Coordinates of C-alpha atoms in Angstrom, one line a residue:
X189 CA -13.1 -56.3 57.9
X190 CA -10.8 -54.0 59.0
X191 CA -9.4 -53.1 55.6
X192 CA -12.7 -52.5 54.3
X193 CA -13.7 -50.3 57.3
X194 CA -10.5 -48.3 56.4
X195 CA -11.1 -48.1 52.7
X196 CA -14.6 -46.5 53.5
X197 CA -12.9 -44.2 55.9
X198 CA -10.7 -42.9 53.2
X199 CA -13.4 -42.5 50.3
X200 CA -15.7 -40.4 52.8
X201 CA -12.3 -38.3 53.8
X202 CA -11.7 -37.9 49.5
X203 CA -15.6 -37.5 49.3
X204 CA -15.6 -34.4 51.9
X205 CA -13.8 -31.8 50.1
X206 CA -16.3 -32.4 47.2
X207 CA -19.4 -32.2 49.3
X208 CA -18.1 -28.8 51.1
X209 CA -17.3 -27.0 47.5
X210 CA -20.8 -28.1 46.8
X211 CA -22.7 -27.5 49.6
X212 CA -26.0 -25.6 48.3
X213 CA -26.0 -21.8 49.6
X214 CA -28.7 -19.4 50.4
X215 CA -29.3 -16.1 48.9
X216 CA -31.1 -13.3 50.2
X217 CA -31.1 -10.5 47.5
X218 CA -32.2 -6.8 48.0
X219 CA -32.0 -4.4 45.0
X220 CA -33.0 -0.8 45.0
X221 CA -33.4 0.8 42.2
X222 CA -32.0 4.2 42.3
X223 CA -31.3 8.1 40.0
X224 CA -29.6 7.1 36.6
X225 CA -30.6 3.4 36.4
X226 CA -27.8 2.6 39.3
X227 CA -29.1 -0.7 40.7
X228 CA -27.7 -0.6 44.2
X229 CA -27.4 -4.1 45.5
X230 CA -27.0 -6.6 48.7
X231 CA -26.7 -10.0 49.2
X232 CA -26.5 -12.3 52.0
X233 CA -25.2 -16.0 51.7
X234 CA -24.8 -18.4 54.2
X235 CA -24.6 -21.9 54.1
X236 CA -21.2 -21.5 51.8
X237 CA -18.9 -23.7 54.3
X238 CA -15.8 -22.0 52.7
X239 CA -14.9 -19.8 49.6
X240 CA -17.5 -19.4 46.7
X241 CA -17.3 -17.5 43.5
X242 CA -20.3 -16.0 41.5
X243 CA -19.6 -15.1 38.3
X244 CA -21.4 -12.0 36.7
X245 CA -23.2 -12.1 32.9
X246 CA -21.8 -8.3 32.0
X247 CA -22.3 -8.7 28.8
X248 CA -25.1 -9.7 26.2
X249 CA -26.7 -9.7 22.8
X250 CA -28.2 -6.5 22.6
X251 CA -28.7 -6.7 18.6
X252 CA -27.4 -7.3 15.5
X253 CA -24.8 -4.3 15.9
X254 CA -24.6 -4.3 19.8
X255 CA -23.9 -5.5 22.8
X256 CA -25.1 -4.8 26.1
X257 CA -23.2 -3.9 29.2
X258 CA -23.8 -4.3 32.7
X259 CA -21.0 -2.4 35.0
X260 CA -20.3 -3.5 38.5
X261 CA -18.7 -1.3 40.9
X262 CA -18.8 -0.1 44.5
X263 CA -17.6 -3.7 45.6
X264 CA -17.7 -4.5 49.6
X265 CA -17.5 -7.6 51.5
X266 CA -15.8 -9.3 48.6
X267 CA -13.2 -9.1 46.0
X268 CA -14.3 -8.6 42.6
X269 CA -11.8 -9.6 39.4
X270 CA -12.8 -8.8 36.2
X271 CA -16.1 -10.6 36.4
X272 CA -15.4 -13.1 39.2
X273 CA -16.6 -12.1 42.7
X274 CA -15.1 -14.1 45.7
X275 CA -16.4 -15.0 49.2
X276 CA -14.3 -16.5 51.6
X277 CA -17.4 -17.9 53.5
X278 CA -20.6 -16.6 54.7
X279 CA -21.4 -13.0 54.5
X280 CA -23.0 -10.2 53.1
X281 CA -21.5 -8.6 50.0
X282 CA -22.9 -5.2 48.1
X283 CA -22.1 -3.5 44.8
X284 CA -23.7 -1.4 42.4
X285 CA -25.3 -2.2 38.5
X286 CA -25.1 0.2 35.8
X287 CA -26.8 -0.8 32.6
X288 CA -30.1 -2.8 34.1
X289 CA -32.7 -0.5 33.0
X290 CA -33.7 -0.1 29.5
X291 CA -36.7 2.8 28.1
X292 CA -39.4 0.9 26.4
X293 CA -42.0 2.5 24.6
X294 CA -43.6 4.6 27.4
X295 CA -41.7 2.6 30.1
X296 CA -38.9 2.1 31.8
X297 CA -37.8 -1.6 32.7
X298 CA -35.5 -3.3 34.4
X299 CA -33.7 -6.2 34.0
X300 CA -31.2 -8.0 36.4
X301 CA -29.9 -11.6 36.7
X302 CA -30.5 -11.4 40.7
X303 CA -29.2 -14.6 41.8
X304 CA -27.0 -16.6 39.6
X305 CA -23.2 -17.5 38.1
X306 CA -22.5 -19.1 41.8
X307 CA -19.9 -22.0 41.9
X308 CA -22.2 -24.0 44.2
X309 CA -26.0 -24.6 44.0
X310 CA -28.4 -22.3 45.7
X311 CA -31.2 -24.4 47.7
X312 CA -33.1 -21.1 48.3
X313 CA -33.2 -17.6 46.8
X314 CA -35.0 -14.6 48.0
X315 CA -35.2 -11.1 45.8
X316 CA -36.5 -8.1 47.4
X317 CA -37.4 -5.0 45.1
X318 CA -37.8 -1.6 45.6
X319 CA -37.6 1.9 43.7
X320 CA -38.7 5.4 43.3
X321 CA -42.3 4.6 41.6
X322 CA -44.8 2.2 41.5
X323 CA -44.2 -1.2 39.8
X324 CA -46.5 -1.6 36.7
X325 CA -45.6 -5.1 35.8
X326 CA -43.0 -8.4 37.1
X327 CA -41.7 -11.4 35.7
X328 CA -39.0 -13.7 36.4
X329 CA -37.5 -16.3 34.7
X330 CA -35.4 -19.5 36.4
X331 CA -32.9 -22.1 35.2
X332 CA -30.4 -21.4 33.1
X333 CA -30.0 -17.9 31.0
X334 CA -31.9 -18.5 28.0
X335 CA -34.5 -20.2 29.8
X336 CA -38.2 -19.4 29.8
X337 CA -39.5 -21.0 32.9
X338 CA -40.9 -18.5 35.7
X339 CA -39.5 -18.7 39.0
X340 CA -41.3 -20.1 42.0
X341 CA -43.2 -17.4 42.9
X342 CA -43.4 -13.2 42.4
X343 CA -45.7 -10.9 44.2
X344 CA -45.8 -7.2 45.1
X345 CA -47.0 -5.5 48.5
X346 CA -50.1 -3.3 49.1
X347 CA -48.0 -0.2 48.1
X348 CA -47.1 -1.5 44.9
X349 CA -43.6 -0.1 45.1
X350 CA -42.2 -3.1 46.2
X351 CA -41.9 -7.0 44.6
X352 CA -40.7 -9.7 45.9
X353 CA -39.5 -13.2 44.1
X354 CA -38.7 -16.6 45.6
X355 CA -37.0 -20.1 43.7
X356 CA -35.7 -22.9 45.3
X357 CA -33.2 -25.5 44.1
X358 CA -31.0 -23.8 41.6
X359 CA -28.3 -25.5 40.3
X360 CA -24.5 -24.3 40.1
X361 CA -24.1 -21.5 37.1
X362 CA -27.8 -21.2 36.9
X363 CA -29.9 -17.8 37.6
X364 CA -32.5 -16.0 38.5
X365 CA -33.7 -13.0 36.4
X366 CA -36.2 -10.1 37.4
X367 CA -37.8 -8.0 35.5
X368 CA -39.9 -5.0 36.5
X369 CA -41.6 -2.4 34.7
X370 CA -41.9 1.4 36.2
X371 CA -43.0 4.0 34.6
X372 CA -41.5 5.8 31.9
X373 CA -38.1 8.7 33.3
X374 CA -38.6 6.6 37.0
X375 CA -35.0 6.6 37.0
X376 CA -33.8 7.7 33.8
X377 CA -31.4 5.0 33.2
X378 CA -30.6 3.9 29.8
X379 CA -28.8 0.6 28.5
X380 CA -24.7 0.6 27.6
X381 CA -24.3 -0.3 24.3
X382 CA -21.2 -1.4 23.2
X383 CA -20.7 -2.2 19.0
X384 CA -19.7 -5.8 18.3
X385 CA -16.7 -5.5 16.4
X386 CA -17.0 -7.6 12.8
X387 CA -15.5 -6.7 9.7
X388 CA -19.0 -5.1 8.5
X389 CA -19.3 -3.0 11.5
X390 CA -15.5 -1.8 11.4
X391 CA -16.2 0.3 7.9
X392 CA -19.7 1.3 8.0
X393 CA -21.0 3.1 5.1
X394 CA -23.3 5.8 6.3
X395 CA -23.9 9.9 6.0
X396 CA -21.3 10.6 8.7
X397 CA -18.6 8.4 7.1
X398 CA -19.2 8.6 4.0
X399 CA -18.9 12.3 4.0
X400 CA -15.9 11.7 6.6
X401 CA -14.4 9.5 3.4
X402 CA -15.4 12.1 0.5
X403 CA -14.1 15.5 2.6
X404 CA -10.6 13.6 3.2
X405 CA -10.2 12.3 -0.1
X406 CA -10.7 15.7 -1.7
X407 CA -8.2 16.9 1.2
X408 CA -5.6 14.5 0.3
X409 CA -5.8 14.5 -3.2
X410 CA -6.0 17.8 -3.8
X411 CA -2.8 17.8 -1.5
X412 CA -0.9 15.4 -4.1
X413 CA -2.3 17.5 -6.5
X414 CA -1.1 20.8 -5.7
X415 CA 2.4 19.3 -4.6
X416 CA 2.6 18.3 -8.6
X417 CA 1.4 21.5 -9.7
X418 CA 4.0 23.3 -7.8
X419 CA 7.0 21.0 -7.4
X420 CA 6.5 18.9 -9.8
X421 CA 5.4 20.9 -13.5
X422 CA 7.7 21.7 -16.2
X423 CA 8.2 25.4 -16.1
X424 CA 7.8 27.4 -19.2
X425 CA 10.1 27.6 -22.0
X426 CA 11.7 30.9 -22.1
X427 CA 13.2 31.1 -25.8
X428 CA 15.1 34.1 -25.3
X429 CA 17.3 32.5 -21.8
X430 CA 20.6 32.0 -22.2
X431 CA 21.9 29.1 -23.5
X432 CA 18.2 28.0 -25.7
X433 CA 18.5 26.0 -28.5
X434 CA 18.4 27.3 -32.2
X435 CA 15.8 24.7 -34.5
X436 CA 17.2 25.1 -37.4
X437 CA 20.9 24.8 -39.0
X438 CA 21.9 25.3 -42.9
X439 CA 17.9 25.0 -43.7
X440 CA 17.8 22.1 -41.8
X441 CA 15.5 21.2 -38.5
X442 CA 18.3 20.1 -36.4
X443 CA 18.4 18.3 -32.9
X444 CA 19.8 20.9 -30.1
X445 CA 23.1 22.1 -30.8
X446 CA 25.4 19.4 -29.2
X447 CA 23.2 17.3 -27.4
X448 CA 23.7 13.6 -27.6
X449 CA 20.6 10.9 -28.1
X450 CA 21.1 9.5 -24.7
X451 CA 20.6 13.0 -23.3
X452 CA 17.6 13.7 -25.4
X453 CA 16.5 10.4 -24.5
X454 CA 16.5 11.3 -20.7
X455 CA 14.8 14.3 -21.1
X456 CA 12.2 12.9 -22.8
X457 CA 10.9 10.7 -20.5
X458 CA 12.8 11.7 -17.3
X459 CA 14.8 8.5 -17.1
X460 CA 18.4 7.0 -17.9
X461 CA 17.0 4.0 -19.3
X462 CA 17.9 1.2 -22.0
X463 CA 16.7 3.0 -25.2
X464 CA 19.1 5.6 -24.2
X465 CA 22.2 3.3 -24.0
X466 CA 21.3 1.4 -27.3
X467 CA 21.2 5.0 -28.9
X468 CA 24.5 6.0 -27.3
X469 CA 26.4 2.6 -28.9
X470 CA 25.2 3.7 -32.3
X471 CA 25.9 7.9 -32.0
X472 CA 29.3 6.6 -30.6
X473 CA 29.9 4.2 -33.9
X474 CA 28.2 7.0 -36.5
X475 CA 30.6 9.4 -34.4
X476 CA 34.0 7.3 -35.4
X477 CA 34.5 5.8 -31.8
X478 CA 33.3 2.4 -32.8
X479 CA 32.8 0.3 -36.0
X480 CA 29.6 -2.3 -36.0
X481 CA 30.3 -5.5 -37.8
X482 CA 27.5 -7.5 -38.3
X483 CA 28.6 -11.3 -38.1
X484 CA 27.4 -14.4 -40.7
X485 CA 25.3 -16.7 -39.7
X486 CA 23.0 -19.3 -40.6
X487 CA 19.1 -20.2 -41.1
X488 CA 19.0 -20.8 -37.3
X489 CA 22.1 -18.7 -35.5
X490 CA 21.2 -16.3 -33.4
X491 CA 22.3 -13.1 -34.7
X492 CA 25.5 -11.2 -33.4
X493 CA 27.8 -8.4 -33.8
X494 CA 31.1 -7.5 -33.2
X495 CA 31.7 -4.1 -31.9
X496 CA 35.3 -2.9 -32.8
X497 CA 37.3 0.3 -31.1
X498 CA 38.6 2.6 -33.8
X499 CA 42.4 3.5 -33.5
X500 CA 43.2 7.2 -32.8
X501 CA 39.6 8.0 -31.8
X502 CA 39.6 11.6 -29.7
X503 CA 37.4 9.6 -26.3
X504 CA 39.0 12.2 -24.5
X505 CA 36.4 14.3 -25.7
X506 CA 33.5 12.0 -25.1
X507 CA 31.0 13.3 -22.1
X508 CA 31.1 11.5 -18.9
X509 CA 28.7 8.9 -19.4
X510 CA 30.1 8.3 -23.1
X511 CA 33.4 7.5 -21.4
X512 CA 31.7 5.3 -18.5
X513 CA 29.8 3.5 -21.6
X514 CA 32.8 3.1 -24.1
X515 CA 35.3 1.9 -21.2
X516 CA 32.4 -0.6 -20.0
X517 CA 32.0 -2.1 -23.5
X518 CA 35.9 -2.3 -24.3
X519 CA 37.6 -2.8 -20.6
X520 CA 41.1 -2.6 -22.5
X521 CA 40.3 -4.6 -25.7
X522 CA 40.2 -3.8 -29.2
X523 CA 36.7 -5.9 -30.4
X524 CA 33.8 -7.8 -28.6
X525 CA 31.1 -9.7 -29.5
X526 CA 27.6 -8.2 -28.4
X527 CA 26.6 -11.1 -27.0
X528 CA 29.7 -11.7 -24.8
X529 CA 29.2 -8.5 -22.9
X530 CA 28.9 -9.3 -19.0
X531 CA 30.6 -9.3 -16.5
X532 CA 32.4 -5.8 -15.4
X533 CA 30.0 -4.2 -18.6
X534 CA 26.9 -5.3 -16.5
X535 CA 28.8 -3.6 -13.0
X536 CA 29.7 -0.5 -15.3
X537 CA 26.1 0.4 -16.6
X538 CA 24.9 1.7 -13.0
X539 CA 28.0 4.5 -13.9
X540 CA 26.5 5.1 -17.3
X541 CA 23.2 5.7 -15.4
X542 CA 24.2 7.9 -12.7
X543 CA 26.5 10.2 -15.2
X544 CA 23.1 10.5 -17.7
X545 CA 21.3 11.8 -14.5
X546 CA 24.1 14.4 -13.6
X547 CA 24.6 15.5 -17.2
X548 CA 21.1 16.6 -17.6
X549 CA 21.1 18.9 -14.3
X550 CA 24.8 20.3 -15.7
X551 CA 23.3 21.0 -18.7
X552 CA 20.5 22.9 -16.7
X553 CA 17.4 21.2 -18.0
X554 CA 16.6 20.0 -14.3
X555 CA 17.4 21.4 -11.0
X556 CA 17.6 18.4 -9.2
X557 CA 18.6 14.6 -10.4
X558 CA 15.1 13.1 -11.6
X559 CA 16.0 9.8 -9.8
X560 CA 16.5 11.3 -6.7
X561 CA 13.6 13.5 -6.9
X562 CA 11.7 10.4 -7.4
X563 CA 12.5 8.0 -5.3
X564 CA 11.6 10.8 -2.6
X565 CA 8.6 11.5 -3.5
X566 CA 7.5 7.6 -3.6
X567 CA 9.2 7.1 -0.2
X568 CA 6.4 9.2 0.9
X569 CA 4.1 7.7 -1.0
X570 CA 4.8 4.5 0.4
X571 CA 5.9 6.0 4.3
X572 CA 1.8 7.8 3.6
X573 CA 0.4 4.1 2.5
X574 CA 2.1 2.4 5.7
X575 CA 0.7 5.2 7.9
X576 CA -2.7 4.8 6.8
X577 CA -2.4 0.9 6.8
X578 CA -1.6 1.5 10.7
X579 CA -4.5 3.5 11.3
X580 CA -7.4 1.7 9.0
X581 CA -6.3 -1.3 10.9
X582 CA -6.5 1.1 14.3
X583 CA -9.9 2.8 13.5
X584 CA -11.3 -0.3 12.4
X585 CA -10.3 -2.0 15.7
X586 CA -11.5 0.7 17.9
X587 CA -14.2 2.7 16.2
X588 CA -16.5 2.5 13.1
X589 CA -14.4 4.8 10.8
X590 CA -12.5 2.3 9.0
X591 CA -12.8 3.7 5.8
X592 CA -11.3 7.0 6.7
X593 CA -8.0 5.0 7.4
X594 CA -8.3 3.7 3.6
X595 CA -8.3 7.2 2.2
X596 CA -4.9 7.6 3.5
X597 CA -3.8 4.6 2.1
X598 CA -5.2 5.8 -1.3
X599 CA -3.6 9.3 -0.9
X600 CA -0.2 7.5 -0.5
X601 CA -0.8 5.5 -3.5
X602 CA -1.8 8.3 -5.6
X603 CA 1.9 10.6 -4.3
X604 CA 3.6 7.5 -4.7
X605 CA 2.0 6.4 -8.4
X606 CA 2.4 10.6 -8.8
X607 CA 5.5 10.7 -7.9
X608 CA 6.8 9.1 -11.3
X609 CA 6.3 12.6 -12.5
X610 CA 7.2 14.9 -9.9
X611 CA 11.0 15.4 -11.6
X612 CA 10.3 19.0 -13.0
X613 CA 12.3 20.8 -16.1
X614 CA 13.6 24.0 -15.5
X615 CA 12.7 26.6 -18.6
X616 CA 15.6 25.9 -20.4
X617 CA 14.8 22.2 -20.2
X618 CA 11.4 22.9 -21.9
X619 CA 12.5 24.6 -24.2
X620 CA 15.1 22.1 -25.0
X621 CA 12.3 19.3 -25.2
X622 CA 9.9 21.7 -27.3
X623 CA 13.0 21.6 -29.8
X624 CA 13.5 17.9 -29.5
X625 CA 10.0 17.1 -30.1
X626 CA 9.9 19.5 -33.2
X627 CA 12.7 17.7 -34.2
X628 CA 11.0 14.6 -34.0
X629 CA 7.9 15.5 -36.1
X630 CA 10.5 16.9 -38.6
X631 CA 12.9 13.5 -38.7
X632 CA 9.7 11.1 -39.0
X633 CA 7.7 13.4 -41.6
X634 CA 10.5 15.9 -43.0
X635 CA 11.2 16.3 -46.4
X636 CA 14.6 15.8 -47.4
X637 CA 15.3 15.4 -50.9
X638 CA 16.8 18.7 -50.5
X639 CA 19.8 17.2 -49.0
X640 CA 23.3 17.3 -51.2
X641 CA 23.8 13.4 -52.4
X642 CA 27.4 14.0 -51.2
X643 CA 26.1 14.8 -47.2
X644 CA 23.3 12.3 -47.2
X645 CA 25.6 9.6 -45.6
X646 CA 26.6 11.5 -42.7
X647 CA 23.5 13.2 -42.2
X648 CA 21.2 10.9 -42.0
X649 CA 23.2 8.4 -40.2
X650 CA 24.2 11.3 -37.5
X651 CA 20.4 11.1 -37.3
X652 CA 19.9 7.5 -37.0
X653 CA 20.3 7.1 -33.1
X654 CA 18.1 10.0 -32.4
X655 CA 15.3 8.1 -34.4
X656 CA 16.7 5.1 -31.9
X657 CA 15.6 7.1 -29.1
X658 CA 12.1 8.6 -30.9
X659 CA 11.4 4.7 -31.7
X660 CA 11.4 5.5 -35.4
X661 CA 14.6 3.1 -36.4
X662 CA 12.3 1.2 -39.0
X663 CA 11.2 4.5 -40.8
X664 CA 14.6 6.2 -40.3
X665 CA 16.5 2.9 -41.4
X666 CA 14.7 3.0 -44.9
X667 CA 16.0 6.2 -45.7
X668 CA 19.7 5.6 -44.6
X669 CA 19.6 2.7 -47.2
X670 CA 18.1 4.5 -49.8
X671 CA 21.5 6.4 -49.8
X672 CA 23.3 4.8 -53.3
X673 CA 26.7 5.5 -55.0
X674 CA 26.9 6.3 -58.4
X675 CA 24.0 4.9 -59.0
X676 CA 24.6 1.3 -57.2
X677 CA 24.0 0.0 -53.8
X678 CA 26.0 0.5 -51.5
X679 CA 28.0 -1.8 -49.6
X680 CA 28.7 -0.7 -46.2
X681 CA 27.9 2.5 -44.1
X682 CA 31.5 3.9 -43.0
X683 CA 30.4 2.8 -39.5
X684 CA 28.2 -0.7 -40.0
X685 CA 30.2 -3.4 -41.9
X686 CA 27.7 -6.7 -43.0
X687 CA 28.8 -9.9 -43.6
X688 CA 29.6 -11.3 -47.6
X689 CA 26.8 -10.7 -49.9
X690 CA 25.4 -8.0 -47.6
X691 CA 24.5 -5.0 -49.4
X692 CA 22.5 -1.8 -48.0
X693 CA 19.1 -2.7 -48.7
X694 CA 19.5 -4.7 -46.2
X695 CA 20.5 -2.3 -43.5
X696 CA 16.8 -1.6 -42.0
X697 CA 16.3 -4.9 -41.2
X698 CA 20.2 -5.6 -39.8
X699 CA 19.4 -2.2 -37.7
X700 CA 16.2 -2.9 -36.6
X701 CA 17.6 -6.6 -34.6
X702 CA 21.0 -5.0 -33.5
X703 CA 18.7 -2.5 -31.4
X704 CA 16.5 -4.8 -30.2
X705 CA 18.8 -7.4 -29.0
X706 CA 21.4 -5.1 -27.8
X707 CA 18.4 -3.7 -25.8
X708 CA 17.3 -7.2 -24.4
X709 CA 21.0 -6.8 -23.5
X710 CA 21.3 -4.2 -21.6
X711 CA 17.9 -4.8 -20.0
X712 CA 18.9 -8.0 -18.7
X713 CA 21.6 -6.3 -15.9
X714 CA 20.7 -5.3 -12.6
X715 CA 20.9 -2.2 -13.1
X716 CA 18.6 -2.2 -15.8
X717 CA 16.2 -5.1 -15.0
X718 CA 13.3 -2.5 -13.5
X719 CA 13.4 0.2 -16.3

């Protein structure tokens, strides 16, 4: 007996704590209704036993772009955090609503949740209503927030300026909502709207944006734009500076006076690349500094060459990046096979590079390296893309002008894209590439039966790696084989040796797969992977 009478003791002593969180409360609520929609409030509870917390609904569906916002301030006789007001027992507590009254055709409601959000159940609510006009209309709702049910009773005085509303038994978290209709400007409050954020929302399309979008883009872009047209055009050929080119030589079109393919081909297009290597291995062989021997090989060998140094060859006259090339390919030895070349030759090419790119500013066709001059200008290409990245994602977050943030990132795209052809040619470089090109048209299309039997050898393979670099080998390579001797084919070129039974007819074709694979070479190295 006694261990039961002990056991009951102890689950009515767990039991109490329970029942005194959950005693129910009651609520006597007075709002007036003041200027500017301000809802001034007071409550009274008693029957709390200890410390209760009433959670406020500041924020609801307004519409399909909005939310509604109801601000509470002016706290006394409790502690409001974030939402959560606190009570440490009975009392009274006051604070004022912004955001409760909404304009609605020609009047002006107001809408509150009165009583509600408490942590304990309220046996018996009370709202008293007052404000600066007559009341044209009440309702009130009871339960929880989305319900429809009216609350136990509403009713106004004689005056009609004041309401009064009444429900019993709500249970924790549930509310009672009033609403009361005065007549339109009786306070001149209006709802705070607040856009829900969504992806939609974030980069609206409308007249302000969209012309927002439009005026930036033409700011921006006409921005890249004029940075090309004054940093980054050639500027005109000037034929009459010192040190232009002169077209033609003994009656014939000529390439510039002493300028190499690899230069030409750097000019051209602004960039050391692998054309302009291949070009240089075949100047430097036509030149005496190299022989070419193409190897035997069967039905299904892949094809190869050996490239051989020539004794007593002058390389201390070869240009810088002619001796970075030559020293790459050899390294000290007197032959190697093209595909053998790795190693040191693949750390040496980044030399050949950077030596093309200083030659054609010391031979004053550009002011400034075009590498360099690139890469800077897509650095801020790409430093203009991050920027905007940062502020779409910021505008997005914050405000409905999204879209302005991508016209930034299009901008930086455009200077960096743009920025591939910022390098500019000075007027001697123009008028270096005008000659070049003519040169071109003339090599591809020129007539030259006119040329001496005795010089056709040497001329036209002098102007074999130019047609490298012009991508005419296949044209160029027919007419360096129709060169004959006495009336036979010819066996070899002084600089391109073929295997047995190799005769010059058969040159176009050997040329046309030594530049290809020594290309697929050369492009196969770091330093030329990207180009």
């Amino acid at each position: 007996m006694t261990g039961i009478r002990v056991a009951f003791i102890a689950l009515l002593m767990g039991a109490m704590p329970f029942a005194a969180q959950t005693a129910p409360l009651t609520d006597e609520v007075t709002l007036e209704l003041g200027k500017g929609g301000v809802l001034h409030v007071t409550e009274k509870i008693s029957g709390a036993g200890g410390k209760v917390e009433r959670t406020f609904l500041t924020r609801t569906r307004f519409d399909d772009d909005f939310d509604r916002i109801y601000r509470i301030s002016n706290v006394k006789g409790g502690t409001l955090a974030g939402d959560v007001l606190t009570m440490q027992g009975d009392g009274t507590v006051s604070y004022d609503v912004t955001g409760a009254v909404t304009p609605v055709g020609g009047t002006e409601e107001l809408r509150w949740f009165a009583v509600g959000g408490w942590s304990a159940p309220v046996a018996k609510a009370t709202v008293k209503v007052s404000g600066p006009a007559a009341i044209q209309n009440l309702s009130c709702f009871a339960g929880d927030l989305t319900s429809a049910i009216g609350c136990t009773s509403a009713s106004m005085d004689h005056t009609g300026v004041r309401a009064e509303f009444e429900q019993q038994g709500l249970n924790a978290g549930q509310a009672l909502t009033v609403v009361l209709g005065y007549p339109k400007g009786t306070s001149g409050g209006e709802p705070i709207l607040e856009r829900r954020w969504s992806m939609t929302s974030a980069f609206t399309l409308d007249t302000v944006t969209g012309g927002a979008l439009a005026g930036l883009l033409a700011l921006l872009l006409g921005g890249v734009g004029l940075l090309w047209w004054t940093r980054g055009r050639d500027a005109r050929a000037v034929g009459h500076e010192q040190g232009a080119v002169a077209a033609v030589q003994d009656g014939h079109f000529t390439p510039p006076d002493g300028v190499r393919p690899g230069q030409i081909g750097t000019l051209i297009d602004e960039q050391a690349d692998v054309i302009d290597v291949t070009a240089t291995i075949v100047d430097l062989a036509v030149r005496g500094y190299l022989r070419i021997d193409e190897q035997p090989r069967q039905t299904y060998d892949a094809p190869d060459w050996v490239l051989v140094r020539l004794p007593n060859a002058p390389i201390a006259s070869l240009l810088p990046y002619e001796r970075a090339l030559y020293d790459a390919i050899f390294e000290g030895r007197d032959s190697v096979l093209l595909s053998q070349l790795s190693g040191a030759f693949h750390a040496h090419l980044g030399k050949v590079r950077d030596a093309l790119y200083t030659d054609v500013v010391r031979q004053g066709w550009f002011a400034r390296r075009p590498d360099a001059v690139r890469t800077r200008w897509t650095t801020a290409g790409v430093g203009l893309c991050l920027l905007g990245v940062a502020a779409t994602v910021a505008l997005a977050w914050f405000t409905t002008y999204g879209l302005l943030g991508l016209a930034v990132i299009i901008a930086g795209a455009a200077l960096a894209i743009g920025g591939q052809s910022m390098p500019a040619k000075t007027a001697k470089g123009s008028a270096a590439l005008a000659h070049t090109l003519g040169f071109r048209h003339y090599l591809m299309t020129g007539d030259l039966g006119n040329v001496p039997e005795q010089h056709r050898v040497e001329l036209f393979s002098r102007y074999l790696p130019y047609a490298v670099i012009f991508d005419g080998v296949e044209h160029w390579s027919r007419v360096v084989a129709s060169v004959t001797g006495n009336g036979q084919q010819a066996d070899n070129l002084y600089w391109y040796h073929g295997p047995a039974e190799w005769d010059l007819s058969k040159f176009a074709g050997s040329m046309r797969t030594f530049t290809t694979t020594t290309s697929g070479a050369i492009s196969s190295t770091r330093q030329f992977r990207s180009l």
